Short mmCIF file of C-alpha atoms and ligand atoms in Angstrom, two decimals:
data_model
loop_
_atom_site.label_atom_id
_atom_site.label_comp_id
_atom_site.label_asym_id
_atom_site.label_seq_id
_atom_site.Cartn_x
_atom_site.Cartn_y
_atom_site.Cartn_z
CA UNK A 1 104.13 133.60 135.53
CA UNK A 2 104.18 132.40 131.83
CA UNK A 3 105.16 128.87 130.96
CA UNK A 4 106.06 127.19 127.77
CA UNK A 5 105.05 123.59 127.53
CA UNK A 6 106.55 121.52 124.73
CA UNK A 7 104.68 118.64 123.78
CA UNK A 8 101.71 119.94 126.13
CA UNK A 9 99.06 118.01 124.31
CA UNK A 10 100.72 114.51 125.26
CA UNK A 11 99.77 112.56 128.42
CA UNK A 12 102.12 114.19 131.04
CA UNK A 13 102.12 117.51 129.26
CA UNK A 14 98.16 117.65 129.44
CA UNK A 15 97.97 116.78 132.92
CA UNK A 16 100.92 119.29 133.88
CA UNK A 17 99.11 122.07 131.77
CA UNK A 18 95.93 121.38 134.24
CA UNK A 19 98.10 121.89 137.31
CA UNK A 20 99.78 124.96 135.93
CA UNK A 21 96.63 126.90 135.14
CA UNK A 22 95.15 125.57 138.70
CA UNK A 23 98.08 127.50 140.24
CA UNK A 24 97.30 130.40 138.37
CA UNK A 25 100.08 130.22 135.89
CA UNK A 26 99.59 131.19 132.14
CA UNK A 27 100.49 128.45 129.60
CA UNK A 28 101.59 128.56 125.99
CA UNK A 29 102.00 124.89 124.29
CA UNK A 30 104.10 123.89 121.22
CA UNK A 31 103.37 120.34 120.06
CA UNK A 32 103.29 118.93 116.52
CA UNK A 33 100.90 116.12 117.64
CA UNK A 34 103.18 113.49 116.29
CA UNK A 35 101.81 111.34 119.45
CA UNK A 36 98.77 113.39 120.47
CA UNK A 37 95.58 114.91 119.82
CA UNK A 38 94.54 118.53 120.24
CA UNK A 39 91.40 117.31 121.57
CA UNK A 40 93.36 117.02 124.96
CA UNK A 41 93.78 120.50 125.13
CA UNK A 42 90.31 121.25 124.66
CA UNK A 43 89.72 119.02 127.70
CA UNK A 44 92.42 120.68 129.49
CA UNK A 45 90.21 124.23 129.07
CA UNK A 46 86.90 122.08 130.15
CA UNK A 47 88.71 121.02 133.20
CA UNK A 48 90.12 124.18 134.34
CA UNK A 49 87.72 126.64 132.85
CA UNK A 50 90.84 128.66 131.56
CA UNK A 51 92.40 129.34 128.18
CA UNK A 52 95.81 128.31 127.08
CA UNK A 53 97.79 129.24 123.60
CA UNK A 54 98.63 126.38 121.14
CA UNK A 55 101.05 126.43 118.63
CA UNK A 56 100.76 123.06 116.31
CA UNK A 57 104.52 123.44 115.29
CA UNK A 58 107.76 121.16 115.64
CA UNK A 59 110.01 122.22 118.45
CA UNK A 60 112.93 121.96 115.97
CA UNK A 61 111.37 124.75 114.06
CA UNK A 62 113.65 127.77 115.28
CA UNK A 63 111.33 130.16 113.57
CA UNK A 64 108.29 129.00 115.62
CA UNK A 65 110.32 129.25 118.83
CA UNK A 66 111.38 132.73 117.82
CA UNK A 67 107.87 133.76 117.38
CA UNK A 68 106.62 132.35 120.57
CA UNK A 69 109.34 133.81 122.45
CA UNK A 70 108.91 137.51 120.83
CA UNK A 71 105.27 137.18 121.46
CA UNK A 72 105.06 135.82 125.13
CA UNK A 73 107.29 137.03 128.10
CA UNK A 74 108.22 133.14 128.98
CA UNK A 75 109.48 132.45 132.52
CA UNK A 76 110.22 128.82 132.23
CA UNK A 77 109.96 126.12 129.85
CA UNK A 78 109.05 122.62 130.57
CA UNK A 79 110.29 120.39 127.75
CA UNK A 80 108.22 117.39 127.45
CA UNK A 81 108.38 116.88 123.71
CA UNK A 82 109.88 113.77 122.55
CA UNK A 83 109.50 110.30 121.14
CA UNK A 84 109.39 107.67 123.90
CA UNK A 85 108.57 104.15 122.43
CA UNK A 86 111.41 101.91 123.50
CA UNK A 87 111.10 99.31 121.02
CA UNK A 88 110.50 101.65 118.09
CA UNK A 89 113.86 103.51 119.17
CA UNK A 90 115.62 100.49 118.55
CA UNK A 91 114.38 100.14 114.84
CA UNK A 92 114.54 103.82 114.24
CA UNK A 93 117.56 105.35 116.16
CA UNK A 94 118.18 108.01 113.69
CA UNK A 95 114.52 109.46 114.03
CA UNK A 96 115.03 109.07 117.73
CA UNK A 97 118.60 111.07 117.96
CA UNK A 98 117.13 113.77 115.51
CA UNK A 99 113.76 114.51 117.11
CA UNK A 100 115.10 114.06 120.74
CA UNK A 101 118.34 115.71 120.53
CA UNK A 102 117.94 118.14 117.95
CA UNK A 103 114.80 119.63 119.56
CA UNK A 104 116.57 120.17 122.85
CA UNK A 105 119.52 121.86 121.03
CA UNK A 106 117.26 124.32 119.03
CA UNK A 107 115.55 125.01 122.18
CA UNK A 108 118.19 125.80 124.32
CA UNK A 109 119.69 128.27 121.74
CA UNK A 110 116.34 129.78 121.18
CA UNK A 111 115.92 130.30 124.90
CA UNK A 112 119.54 131.74 125.07
CA UNK A 113 119.08 134.13 122.42
CA UNK A 114 115.87 135.55 123.84
CA UNK A 115 117.12 135.46 127.62
CA UNK A 116 114.78 132.58 128.89
CA UNK A 117 116.66 131.18 131.71
CA UNK A 118 114.76 128.45 133.28
CA UNK A 119 114.14 124.70 131.81
CA UNK A 120 112.59 121.87 133.28
CA UNK A 121 113.32 118.53 131.44
CA UNK A 122 111.45 115.21 131.33
CA UNK A 123 113.93 112.50 131.84
CA UNK A 124 113.53 108.99 133.07
CA UNK A 125 114.50 106.36 135.42
CA UNK A 126 116.10 104.49 132.21
CA UNK A 127 119.19 106.81 132.68
CA UNK A 128 120.11 104.64 135.87
CA UNK A 129 122.48 101.65 135.29
CA UNK A 130 121.11 98.44 135.63
CA UNK A 131 123.69 97.62 138.22
CA UNK A 132 122.76 99.97 140.87
CA UNK A 133 120.96 98.76 144.03
CA UNK A 134 117.56 99.91 144.82
CA UNK A 135 116.25 102.58 145.77
CA UNK A 136 117.72 104.58 143.18
CA UNK A 137 118.99 107.89 144.23
CA UNK A 138 119.91 110.95 142.32
CA UNK A 139 123.37 110.08 142.83
CA UNK A 140 123.03 106.51 141.61
CA UNK A 141 125.29 105.48 138.69
CA UNK A 142 123.93 106.61 135.18
CA UNK A 143 124.72 105.45 131.70
CA UNK A 144 124.97 101.60 129.97
CA UNK A 145 121.59 102.48 128.69
CA UNK A 146 120.10 99.75 126.95
CA UNK A 147 118.35 101.28 123.91
CA UNK A 148 118.39 104.60 121.88
CA UNK A 149 115.41 106.05 123.84
CA UNK A 150 117.34 105.67 126.94
CA UNK A 151 120.69 107.44 125.22
CA UNK A 152 118.62 110.45 124.37
CA UNK A 153 117.51 110.94 127.63
CA UNK A 154 120.83 110.66 128.96
CA UNK A 155 122.63 112.78 126.19
CA UNK A 156 119.87 115.62 126.84
CA UNK A 157 120.70 115.61 130.55
CA UNK A 158 124.55 116.39 129.83
CA UNK A 159 123.33 119.03 126.98
CA UNK A 160 121.46 120.99 129.49
CA UNK A 161 123.90 120.12 132.21
CA UNK A 162 126.63 121.74 130.17
CA UNK A 163 124.32 124.61 129.01
CA UNK A 164 123.56 125.55 132.50
CA UNK A 165 127.26 125.78 133.26
CA UNK A 166 127.97 127.79 130.41
CA UNK A 167 125.07 130.12 129.83
CA UNK A 168 124.94 132.83 132.20
CA UNK A 169 122.12 132.69 135.18
CA UNK A 170 120.71 129.46 133.74
CA UNK A 171 118.69 127.13 136.02
CA UNK A 172 118.09 123.37 134.59
CA UNK A 173 116.08 121.12 136.51
CA UNK A 174 116.36 117.19 135.40
CA UNK A 175 113.27 115.43 136.65
CA UNK A 176 113.55 111.69 136.42
CA UNK A 177 110.16 109.94 136.12
CA UNK A 178 109.65 106.50 137.38
CA UNK A 179 106.36 104.77 136.04
CA UNK A 180 103.73 107.49 135.38
CA UNK A 181 100.27 105.95 135.54
CA UNK A 182 96.34 106.91 136.17
CA UNK A 183 94.70 110.05 134.81
CA UNK A 184 92.84 113.10 135.85
CA UNK A 185 89.85 112.05 137.96
CA UNK A 186 87.50 113.68 135.68
CA UNK A 187 88.35 111.06 133.25
CA UNK A 188 88.56 113.62 130.46
CA UNK A 189 92.16 113.40 129.96
CA UNK A 190 94.54 110.41 130.00
CA UNK A 191 96.90 108.04 128.14
CA UNK A 192 96.00 107.42 124.70
CA UNK A 193 98.94 105.23 123.26
CA UNK A 194 98.87 104.66 119.46
CA UNK A 195 98.75 100.75 118.48
CA UNK A 196 99.64 98.25 121.02
CA UNK A 197 100.66 99.67 124.32
CA UNK A 198 104.27 98.93 125.40
CA UNK A 199 103.56 99.79 128.85
CA UNK A 200 101.69 97.62 131.68
CA UNK A 201 98.94 100.18 132.61
CA UNK A 202 97.54 100.94 129.39
CA UNK A 203 97.66 97.35 128.29
CA UNK A 204 95.76 96.18 131.60
CA UNK A 205 93.08 98.94 130.93
CA UNK A 206 92.52 97.87 127.36
CA UNK A 207 92.04 94.33 128.38
CA UNK A 208 89.50 95.75 131.07
CA UNK A 209 87.58 97.56 128.38
CA UNK A 210 87.60 94.56 125.73
CA UNK A 211 90.03 96.03 123.22
CA UNK A 212 92.41 93.31 123.98
CA UNK A 213 92.11 89.61 124.97
CA UNK A 214 94.47 89.26 127.99
CA UNK A 215 97.61 90.57 129.17
CA UNK A 216 101.15 89.16 128.68
CA UNK A 217 102.93 89.07 131.94
CA UNK A 218 106.54 89.24 131.15
CA UNK A 219 108.03 86.61 133.32
CA UNK A 220 107.46 85.32 137.01
CA UNK A 221 110.84 84.04 137.66
CA UNK A 222 112.52 87.36 138.82
CA UNK A 223 113.76 87.77 142.63
CA UNK A 224 110.58 89.75 143.78
CA UNK A 225 108.05 88.49 145.93
CA UNK A 226 105.84 86.82 143.58
CA UNK A 227 108.55 86.27 140.76
CA UNK A 228 106.99 89.33 138.53
CA UNK A 229 108.64 92.72 137.73
CA UNK A 230 108.34 95.53 140.35
CA UNK A 231 108.26 99.01 139.35
CA UNK A 232 107.72 102.67 141.01
CA UNK A 233 104.23 103.44 139.82
CA UNK A 234 103.27 107.23 140.35
CA UNK A 235 99.63 109.08 139.53
CA UNK A 236 100.26 111.43 136.76
CA UNK A 237 98.77 114.35 138.59
CA UNK A 238 101.26 113.82 141.36
CA UNK A 239 103.90 113.81 138.61
CA UNK A 240 102.71 116.91 137.17
CA UNK A 241 102.32 118.56 140.54
CA UNK A 242 106.07 117.67 140.69
CA UNK A 243 106.91 120.17 137.89
CA UNK A 244 105.18 122.99 139.72
CA UNK A 245 107.46 122.42 142.61
CA UNK A 246 110.00 122.38 140.16
CA UNK A 247 109.31 125.69 138.71
CA UNK A 248 108.87 127.26 142.34
CA UNK A 249 112.23 125.74 143.32
CA UNK A 250 113.76 127.51 140.00
CA UNK A 251 112.81 130.98 141.00
CA UNK A 252 115.41 130.83 143.71
CA UNK A 253 117.90 128.08 142.70
CA UNK A 254 120.35 128.54 139.75
CA UNK A 255 122.60 125.86 138.06
CA UNK A 256 121.59 122.12 137.38
CA UNK A 257 119.61 120.15 139.78
CA UNK A 258 118.40 116.49 139.31
CA UNK A 259 115.37 115.26 141.25
CA UNK A 260 113.71 111.61 141.13
CA UNK A 261 109.80 111.69 140.68
CA UNK A 262 108.66 108.57 142.23
CA UNK A 263 106.78 107.25 145.31
CA UNK A 264 109.48 104.99 146.67
CA UNK A 265 107.14 101.96 146.78
CA UNK A 266 107.37 99.22 144.19
CA UNK A 267 104.62 96.78 143.04
CA UNK A 268 104.79 93.87 140.90
CA UNK A 269 102.94 93.27 137.80
CA UNK A 270 100.41 90.80 139.57
CA UNK A 271 99.90 93.36 142.34
CA UNK A 272 98.89 95.93 139.57
CA UNK A 273 96.44 93.25 138.15
CA UNK A 274 94.96 92.41 141.45
CA UNK A 275 94.65 96.00 142.41
CA UNK A 276 93.03 96.96 139.32
CA UNK A 277 90.51 93.95 139.37
CA UNK A 278 89.51 94.97 143.20
CA UNK A 279 89.19 98.67 142.30
CA UNK A 280 87.20 98.41 139.15
CA UNK A 281 85.45 95.23 139.60
CA UNK A 282 86.78 94.20 135.97
CA UNK A 283 88.58 90.98 135.27
CA UNK A 284 91.99 91.04 133.81
CA UNK A 285 92.90 87.63 132.45
CA UNK A 286 96.53 87.11 131.78
CA UNK A 287 99.07 84.92 130.69
CA UNK A 288 102.60 84.22 132.15
CA UNK A 289 105.08 84.61 129.25
CA UNK A 290 109.01 84.96 128.69
CA UNK A 291 110.69 87.80 130.01
CA UNK A 292 110.93 90.94 127.88
CA UNK A 293 114.60 91.37 126.50
CA UNK A 294 116.26 94.27 128.56
CA UNK A 295 113.97 94.05 131.69
CA UNK A 296 115.14 94.25 135.19
CA UNK A 297 113.40 92.74 138.05
CA UNK A 298 113.14 95.53 140.40
CA UNK A 299 113.10 99.44 139.95
CA UNK A 300 112.15 101.97 142.59
CA UNK A 301 113.02 105.61 143.63
CA UNK A 302 114.46 107.16 146.75
CA UNK A 303 111.91 110.05 146.81
CA UNK A 304 114.01 111.67 149.63
CA UNK A 305 115.71 114.71 147.96
CA UNK A 306 112.59 115.71 146.16
CA UNK A 307 110.71 115.73 149.45
CA UNK A 308 113.56 117.78 151.11
CA UNK A 309 114.37 120.16 148.41
CA UNK A 310 111.26 120.55 146.42
CA UNK A 311 108.85 119.75 149.37
CA UNK A 312 107.07 117.60 146.90
CA UNK A 313 105.83 114.01 147.95
CA UNK A 314 103.28 111.75 145.89
CA UNK A 315 99.78 111.93 147.71
CA UNK A 316 97.98 109.10 145.75
CA UNK A 317 98.11 105.32 146.34
CA UNK A 318 97.52 102.59 144.07
CA UNK A 319 93.73 102.50 144.62
CA UNK A 320 93.26 106.12 143.04
CA UNK A 321 96.02 105.38 140.25
CA UNK A 322 93.68 102.60 139.14
CA UNK A 323 90.23 104.38 139.78
CA UNK A 324 91.41 107.07 137.63
CA UNK A 325 93.21 104.65 134.84
CA UNK A 326 89.51 103.30 134.63
CA UNK A 327 88.02 106.59 134.71
CA UNK A 328 89.43 107.62 131.55
CA UNK A 329 89.56 104.06 129.80
CA UNK A 330 85.89 103.39 130.60
CA UNK A 331 84.57 106.77 129.43
CA UNK A 332 86.84 106.95 126.32
CA UNK A 333 87.31 103.37 125.11
CA UNK A 334 89.15 104.43 122.25
CA UNK A 335 91.05 107.13 123.60
CA UNK A 336 90.67 110.47 122.07
CA UNK A 337 90.04 108.66 118.68
CA UNK A 338 86.34 108.27 119.45
P1 NAD B 1 103.49 111.59 124.94
O1 NAD B 1 104.19 111.22 123.63
O2 NAD B 1 102.06 111.59 125.06
O3 NAD B 1 103.97 113.24 124.82
C1 NAD B 1 105.00 113.89 124.14
C2 NAD B 1 104.29 115.05 123.33
O4 NAD B 1 105.44 115.70 122.34
C3 NAD B 1 103.59 114.37 122.17
O5 NAD B 1 102.15 115.17 122.34
C4 NAD B 1 104.03 114.36 120.69
O6 NAD B 1 103.08 114.94 119.90
C5 NAD B 1 104.90 115.78 121.16
N1 NAD B 1 106.36 115.77 120.31
C6 NAD B 1 107.12 114.93 120.18
N2 NAD B 1 108.11 115.14 119.27
C7 NAD B 1 107.85 116.60 118.99
C8 NAD B 1 108.43 117.84 118.30
N3 NAD B 1 109.36 117.48 117.82
N4 NAD B 1 107.98 118.99 118.35
C9 NAD B 1 106.79 118.86 119.11
N5 NAD B 1 106.08 118.33 119.67
C10 NAD B 1 106.74 116.82 119.63
O7 NAD B 1 104.54 111.15 126.09
P2 NAD B 1 104.50 111.28 127.63
O8 NAD B 1 104.17 110.09 128.24
O9 NAD B 1 103.33 112.39 127.87
O10 NAD B 1 105.96 111.77 127.95
C11 NAD B 1 106.17 112.96 128.19
C12 NAD B 1 107.76 113.28 128.18
O11 NAD B 1 108.14 112.30 129.62
C13 NAD B 1 108.68 112.45 127.01
O12 NAD B 1 109.83 113.32 126.83
C14 NAD B 1 109.04 111.31 127.77
O13 NAD B 1 110.00 110.54 127.18
C15 NAD B 1 109.04 111.37 129.14
N6 NAD B 1 108.88 110.25 130.02
C16 NAD B 1 107.70 109.74 129.77
C17 NAD B 1 107.54 108.54 130.43
C18 NAD B 1 106.25 107.67 130.62
O14 NAD B 1 106.19 106.53 131.22
N7 NAD B 1 105.34 108.26 130.17
C19 NAD B 1 108.35 107.98 131.50
C20 NAD B 1 109.73 108.80 131.52
C21 NAD B 1 109.92 109.72 131.01
C1 UD1 B 2 109.21 101.74 131.05
C2 UD1 B 2 110.22 102.30 129.74
C3 UD1 B 2 111.40 102.73 130.25
C4 UD1 B 2 111.30 103.76 131.28
C5 UD1 B 2 110.11 103.12 132.42
C6 UD1 B 2 109.89 104.74 133.06
C7 UD1 B 2 109.76 100.62 127.92
C8 UD1 B 2 109.85 99.21 127.20
N1 UD1 B 2 110.43 100.86 128.88
O1 UD1 B 2 109.78 100.43 130.96
O2 UD1 B 2 112.41 103.14 129.34
O3 UD1 B 2 112.40 104.22 131.89
O4 UD1 B 2 109.02 102.74 131.76
O5 UD1 B 2 109.31 105.58 132.62
O6 UD1 B 2 108.55 101.11 127.64
N2 UD1 B 2 104.63 94.25 131.53
C9 UD1 B 2 104.28 92.97 131.38
N3 UD1 B 2 103.22 93.05 130.14
C10 UD1 B 2 103.12 93.98 129.39
C11 UD1 B 2 103.91 95.32 129.70
C12 UD1 B 2 104.76 95.35 130.93
O7 UD1 B 2 104.31 91.89 131.95
O8 UD1 B 2 102.33 93.94 128.53
C13 UD1 B 2 105.68 94.31 132.97
C14 UD1 B 2 107.09 94.67 132.61
O9 UD1 B 2 108.04 93.63 132.21
C15 UD1 B 2 107.53 95.44 133.86
C16 UD1 B 2 106.23 95.82 134.29
O10 UD1 B 2 105.47 95.34 133.60
O11 UD1 B 2 107.88 94.43 134.67
C17 UD1 B 2 106.45 97.43 133.78
O12 UD1 B 2 106.58 97.55 132.39
P1 UD1 B 2 106.46 98.92 131.81
O13 UD1 B 2 105.21 99.57 132.00
O14 UD1 B 2 106.89 98.88 130.32
O15 UD1 B 2 107.50 99.66 132.32
P2 UD1 B 2 109.19 99.76 132.49
O16 UD1 B 2 109.59 98.26 132.15
O17 UD1 B 2 109.56 100.34 134.01
#
């Protein structure tokens, strides 16, 4: 079975390529490298001992998609390509809507015209409204997104949901990720944010490796066990395997489906700092600062539907998430840039 992976050179995409190749699937990647390095794909080849095809092209380039679909008999597309920095989306909304929505529309049109019927989409817990109770279920309320990035996920879900209704025999799986962290245990691939990391775990690991002074903890007055924000962190390899499960599910299910990919367990910011220190033996100095605008106290998933219908459950715990984050960061202090 041949899979087209858009954004396959990125953090989650590269880990998913490894899992697909390990399952004996063939992989074609399209990525314009706007937020990644082709080195990640060399490392994927190194880890798996298998080859994959890479097109350095933009997903909005219809001619490039036509070439790929003409040349390869694609069973399923996994659509990771997109811009993902929440703060940047607030200052550059048009670039986010252009890249994230237009790419999905062009891709879906090309799939329809070439008779490719299966697509897995990278959605996010950000589509859930802030006024839900936890755990978040797939049936929890969505919308009222707080930034353009979140709206692009919400709108892309709708674009694909409508397409699944209209195009004969289509299957769309929307995967709502919680907080992916960690790396492949080899330390060869991992998350390589450009500039100052927005997210917690890359920030912690850059402090530990000496690239930054200390962590700013955004608020300690939330209604949580230690006052700091609680999230559902999931090992990126578990997340990648969720995509393999989704592809298998699609072989027998048509129409639209939506699944959470989370563990169902929440950890606070200080839980993460302490676990990282314990597992790696590195100190992570921190300071408590004001809350980050738009943040809420507690977010975690109900993983029950994924367990029941996809037969997928996260296998790795916090220690493995910290161990593998450190394997990547310590072997590649400057990411792929070194
Ligand atoms: P990433 O930036 O590492 O990967 C995205 C990849 O897409 C990059 O390699 C980038 O170069 C490529 N890309 C972007 N626009 C493109 C275009 N127009 N044409 C071709 N390639 C393009 O990000 P990631 O963390 O691996 O995220 C993958 C997907 O998962 C994204 O859609 C993201 O929004 C979603 N997601 C990520 C998280 C997270 O916390 N990492 C959480 C929820 C959802
Ligand atoms: C991020 C995304 C959100 C997405 C979600 C799941 C941002 C701003 N938001 O949010 O759109 O839906 O992942 O993929 O990227 N924290 C600190 N100091 C830091 C960084 C973070 O204290 O330097 C805290 C935050 O306040 C939060 C927790 O750590 O309580 C996790 O933050 P982060 O990694 O940004 O994830 P989300 O807030 O869940």
